[in-house]
Structures are given as structure tokens and as C-alpha cells.
PDB file of C-alpha atoms in Angstrom:
ATOM      1  CA  LYS A 132      28.241 110.274  85.367  1.00  0.00           C
ATOM      2  CA  THR A 133      28.806 107.236  87.540  1.00  0.00           C
ATOM      3  CA  MET A 134      30.778 107.136  90.721  1.00  0.00           C
ATOM      4  CA  LEU A 135      33.087 104.152  90.608  1.00  0.00           C
ATOM      5  CA  ILE A 136      35.665 103.469  93.251  1.00  0.00           C
ATOM      6  CA  ASP A 137      39.118 103.163  91.757  1.00  0.00           C
ATOM      7  CA  LEU A 138      39.995  99.787  93.210  1.00  0.00           C
ATOM      8  CA  PHE A 139      42.828  99.264  90.723  1.00  0.00           C
ATOM      9  CA  ALA A 140      44.974 101.354  93.044  1.00  0.00           C
ATOM     10  CA  TYR A 141      44.946  98.404  95.459  1.00  0.00           C
ATOM     11  CA  GLN A 142      45.977  95.654  93.035  1.00  0.00           C
ATOM     12  CA  ASP A 143      49.548  95.438  94.371  1.00  0.00           C
ATOM     13  CA  LEU A 144      48.285  95.148  97.935  1.00  0.00           C
ATOM     14  CA  SER A 145      45.712  92.497  97.041  1.00  0.00           C
ATOM     15  CA  LEU A 146      48.345  90.549  95.107  1.00  0.00           C
ATOM     16  CA  LEU A 147      50.609  90.661  98.159  1.00  0.00           C
ATOM     17  CA  ILE A 148      47.791  89.337 100.370  1.00  0.00           C
ATOM     18  CA  VAL A 149      47.045  86.461  97.981  1.00  0.00           C
ATOM     19  CA  ARG A 150      50.746  85.602  97.709  1.00  0.00           C
ATOM     20  CA  ILE A 151      51.173  85.583 101.500  1.00  0.00           C
ATOM     21  CA  ALA A 152      48.054  83.464 102.073  1.00  0.00           C
ATOM     22  CA  LEU A 153      49.111  80.855  99.519  1.00  0.00           C
ATOM     23  CA  ALA A 154      52.700  80.908 100.742  1.00  0.00           C
ATOM     24  CA  LEU A 155      51.599  80.225 104.320  1.00  0.00           C
ATOM     25  CA  ILE A 156      49.428  77.306 103.244  1.00  0.00           C
ATOM     26  CA  PHE A 157      52.217  75.653 101.277  1.00  0.00           C
ATOM     27  CA  LEU A 158      54.990  76.412 103.754  1.00  0.00           C
ATOM     28  CA  VAL A 159      53.012  74.920 106.634  1.00  0.00           C
ATOM     29  CA  HIS A 160      52.234  71.791 104.628  1.00  0.00           C
ATOM     30  CA  GLY A 161      55.775  71.475 103.276  1.00  0.00           C
ATOM     31  CA  PHE A 162      57.474  71.895 106.646  1.00  0.00           C
ATOM     32  CA  GLY A 163      54.974  69.464 108.178  1.00  0.00           C
ATOM     33  CA  LYS A 164      55.991  66.853 105.631  1.00  0.00           C
ATOM     34  CA  ILE A 165      59.697  67.453 106.281  1.00  0.00           C
ATOM     35  CA  LYS A 166      59.229  67.397 110.057  1.00  0.00           C
ATOM     36  CA  ASP A 167      57.905  63.836 109.949  1.00  0.00           C
ATOM     37  CA  ILE A 168      59.530  62.557 106.778  1.00  0.00           C
ATOM     38  CA  LYS A 169      58.997  58.889 107.679  1.00  0.00           C
ATOM     39  CA  ALA A 170      55.247  59.412 107.932  1.00  0.00           C
ATOM     40  CA  THR A 171      55.345  61.404 104.696  1.00  0.00           C
ATOM     41  CA  VAL A 172      57.179  58.636 102.849  1.00  0.00           C
ATOM     42  CA  SER A 173      54.776  56.044 104.255  1.00  0.00           C
ATOM     43  CA  GLY A 174      51.762  58.177 103.355  1.00  0.00           C
ATOM     44  CA  PHE A 175      52.905  58.623  99.770  1.00  0.00           C
ATOM     45  CA  GLU A 176      53.510  54.871  99.473  1.00  0.00           C
ATOM     46  CA  MET A 177      50.011  54.118 100.809  1.00  0.00           C
ATOM     47  CA  MET A 178      48.482  56.586  98.337  1.00  0.00           C
ATOM     48  CA  GLY A 179      50.236  54.782  95.494  1.00  0.00           C
ATOM     49  CA  PHE A 180      52.988  57.314  94.806  1.00  0.00           C
ATOM     50  CA  LYS A 181      55.917  54.907  94.684  1.00  0.00           C
ATOM     51  CA  PRO A 182      58.651  55.143  95.598  1.00  0.00           C
ATOM     52  CA  GLY A 183      57.468  57.197  98.559  1.00  0.00           C
ATOM     53  CA  ASN A 184      61.027  58.063  99.516  1.00  0.00           C
ATOM     54  CA  LEU A 185      61.276  59.966  96.210  1.00  0.00           C
ATOM     55  CA  TRP A 186      57.832  61.565  95.917  1.00  0.00           C
ATOM     56  CA  GLY A 187      57.301  62.511  99.570  1.00  0.00           C
ATOM     57  CA  PRO A 188      60.461  64.618  99.980  1.00  0.00           C
ATOM     58  CA  LEU A 189      60.141  65.958  96.425  1.00  0.00           C
ATOM     59  CA  VAL A 190      56.642  67.284  97.107  1.00  0.00           C
ATOM     60  CA  ALA A 191      57.674  68.588 100.538  1.00  0.00           C
ATOM     61  CA  PHE A 192      60.611  70.546  99.150  1.00  0.00           C
ATOM     62  CA  GLY A 193      58.494  71.684  96.195  1.00  0.00           C
ATOM     63  CA  GLU A 194      55.928  73.120  98.597  1.00  0.00           C
ATOM     64  CA  ILE A 195      58.646  74.878 100.590  1.00  0.00           C
ATOM     65  CA  ILE A 196      60.479  76.272  97.550  1.00  0.00           C
ATOM     66  CA  GLY A 197      57.230  77.316  95.877  1.00  0.00           C
ATOM     67  CA  GLY A 198      55.921  78.805  99.120  1.00  0.00           C
ATOM     68  CA  LEU A 199      59.088  80.853  99.634  1.00  0.00           C
ATOM     69  CA  SER A 200      58.932  82.008  96.026  1.00  0.00           C
ATOM     70  CA  LEU A 201      55.374  83.261  96.511  1.00  0.00           C
ATOM     71  CA  LEU A 202      56.131  84.827  99.879  1.00  0.00           C
ATOM     72  CA  MET A 203      59.098  86.821  98.594  1.00  0.00           C
ATOM     73  CA  GLY A 204      57.679  87.432  95.147  1.00  0.00           C
ATOM     74  CA  PHE A 205      60.917  86.149  93.651  1.00  0.00           C
ATOM     75  CA  TYR A 206      60.499  84.212  90.385  1.00  0.00           C
ATOM     76  CA  PHE A 207      57.038  83.736  91.763  1.00  0.00           C
ATOM     77  CA  GLN A 208      55.507  82.661  88.434  1.00  0.00           C
ATOM     78  CA  TYR A 209      57.777  79.617  88.486  1.00  0.00           C
ATOM     79  CA  GLY A 210      56.912  78.974  92.115  1.00  0.00           C
ATOM     80  CA  ALA A 211      53.215  79.217  91.278  1.00  0.00           C
ATOM     81  CA  MET A 212      53.665  76.815  88.349  1.00  0.00           C
ATOM     82  CA  LEU A 213      55.533  74.316  90.532  1.00  0.00           C
ATOM     83  CA  LEU A 214      52.803  74.417  93.160  1.00  0.00           C
ATOM     84  CA  ALA A 215      50.101  74.201  90.477  1.00  0.00           C
ATOM     85  CA  VAL A 216      51.607  70.937  89.223  1.00  0.00           C
ATOM     86  CA  ILE A 217      51.692  69.521  92.763  1.00  0.00           C
ATOM     87  CA  ILE A 218      48.078  70.520  93.392  1.00  0.00           C
ATOM     88  CA  LEU A 219      46.930  69.313  89.962  1.00  0.00           C
ATOM     89  CA  VAL A 220      48.296  65.837  90.737  1.00  0.00           C
ATOM     90  CA  ALA A 221      46.568  65.881  94.138  1.00  0.00           C
ATOM     91  CA  LEU A 222      43.319  67.034  92.537  1.00  0.00           C
ATOM     92  CA  ILE A 223      43.403  64.319  89.870  1.00  0.00           C
ATOM     93  CA  TRP A 224      44.231  61.706  92.519  1.00  0.00           C
ATOM     94  CA  LYS A 225      41.264  62.784  94.660  1.00  0.00           C
ATOM     95  CA  ILE A 226      38.893  62.713  91.689  1.00  0.00           C
ATOM     96  CA  MET A 227      40.161  59.259  90.668  1.00  0.00           C
ATOM     97  CA  LYS A 228      39.582  58.047  94.243  1.00  0.00           C
ATOM     98  CA  GLY A 229      35.946  59.107  93.930  1.00  0.00           C
ATOM     99  CA  GLN A 230      36.032  62.166  96.166  1.00  0.00           C
ATOM    100  CA  SER A 231      33.303  64.688  95.475  1.00  0.00           C
ATOM    101  CA  LEU A 232      33.593  68.426  95.146  1.00  0.00           C
ATOM    102  CA  VAL A 233      31.984  69.160  98.520  1.00  0.00           C
ATOM    103  CA  GLY A 234      34.030  67.737 101.351  1.00  0.00           C
ATOM    104  CA  GLY A 235      36.591  66.419  98.914  1.00  0.00           C
ATOM    105  CA  PHE A 236      38.566  68.443  96.458  1.00  0.00           C
ATOM    106  CA  GLU A 237      37.091  71.958  96.631  1.00  0.00           C
ATOM    107  CA  PHE A 238      40.117  73.334  98.513  1.00  0.00           C
ATOM    108  CA  ASP A 239      42.487  71.867  95.930  1.00  0.00           C
ATOM    109  CA  LEU A 240      40.389  73.365  93.142  1.00  0.00           C
ATOM    110  CA  ILE A 241      40.543  76.892  94.567  1.00  0.00           C
ATOM    111  CA  LEU A 242      44.283  76.539  95.228  1.00  0.00           C
ATOM    112  CA  LEU A 243      44.879  75.372  91.666  1.00  0.00           C
ATOM    113  CA  SER A 244      42.787  78.133  90.108  1.00  0.00           C
ATOM    114  CA  THR A 245      44.504  80.808  92.205  1.00  0.00           C
ATOM    115  CA  LEU A 246      47.952  79.447  91.368  1.00  0.00           C
ATOM    116  CA  LEU A 247      47.081  79.393  87.669  1.00  0.00           C
ATOM    117  CA  LEU A 248      45.922  82.992  87.936  1.00  0.00           C
ATOM    118  CA  LEU A 249      49.249  83.961  89.520  1.00  0.00           C
ATOM    119  CA  THR A 250      51.181  82.371  86.660  1.00  0.00           C
ATOM    120  CA  THR A 251      49.604  84.948  84.334  1.00  0.00           C
ATOM    121  CA  VAL A 252      50.657  87.962  86.404  1.00  0.00           C
ATOM    122  CA  PRO A 253      53.871  89.380  84.918  1.00  0.00           C
ATOM    123  CA  ALA A 254      55.443  90.310  88.247  1.00  0.00           C
ATOM    124  CA  GLY A 255      54.769  89.719  91.912  1.00  0.00           C
ATOM    125  CA  GLY A 256      53.467  93.239  92.250  1.00  0.00           C
ATOM    126  CA  LEU A 257      55.070  96.320  93.720  1.00  0.00           C
ATOM    127  CA  TYR A 258      55.756  94.483  96.989  1.00  0.00           C
ATOM    128  CA  SER A 259      57.902  91.722  95.506  1.00  0.00           C
ATOM    129  CA  LEU A 260      61.553  91.028  94.923  1.00  0.00           C
ATOM    130  CA  ASP A 261      60.787  90.551  91.239  1.00  0.00           C
ATOM    131  CA  ALA A 262      59.735  94.210  91.048  1.00  0.00           C
ATOM    132  CA  TYR A 263      63.102  95.301  92.425  1.00  0.00           C
ATOM    133  CA  TYR A 264      65.588  92.830  91.018  1.00  0.00           C
ATOM    134  CA  LEU A 265      64.090  91.638  87.760  1.00  0.00           C
ATOM    135  CA  GLN A 266      62.562  94.946  86.703  1.00  0.00           C
ATOM    136  CA  VAL A 267      59.539  93.070  85.324  1.00  0.00           C
ATOM    137  CA  SER A 268      56.771  95.344  86.545  1.00  0.00           C
TER     138      SER A 268
END
């Protein structure tokens, strides 16, 4: 007889922690882009995402909407998918610019893989609005 710790009892808590961590990352980046929208537009133009006045605000609001979705656990699969698309584009752009894994795109890779994982979770966990309002869990 083996003694295994029943860690499955903590899956809702761990899902909440992952959702909050990702939400904070994207909310901080999204609000930073909105705060200095001129620099954001200029930055997107310089990176080749033209027109910058379309892509900069679109990404900024996508990060905010997706971040709020993850934070609240409300339609969070859609929020995770939205953020995954944003990060996938950033990841591809970095690879095309010749950045390496170390010191280049490793953070984007872990964000993308975590977001893709979240898209396969049927509800945001016990501590989510989806659990209460959508009755998914």
C-alpha cells in the first residue's frame, strides 16, 4: 500500500493561482500600453505591425479584456484563447527576428503553453464566475 498525497483536492486553488498570475501579467502590460498609447502605436509601427494605430490599441484592449476574463474566471476559455493568439503572434515575430529561446522568447513560450492549457479546462474552477453563473463545472 502506497501513501500518496491527494493533491487533486487543491486543483481549484491552483487553477485560481494560475489565473490570477496570468491575469496580472496581461493587465499590467495592457494598461501600460493604454497609458502611453502614442508610444504603443509608434512601437507597433516600428515592429512592422501597420497600421500601429489599429494593432497597438487592439492588442492593449485584448490584453485587458483577456486579463479580466482570467481574473474573474468569466468566459475565461475565450479570454485565454484571445491572449494565446496575441502571444502566438509575438512568439512568431520574435522567432522570425532571430531571437533565441534563452534571453528571447522563453517567457512567451511559457505564457502560450499555459494559456493553451487553460483553454482545455472546462470551467475556471470553483473560484470563478463561470462556476456560479454558467454552471459549467
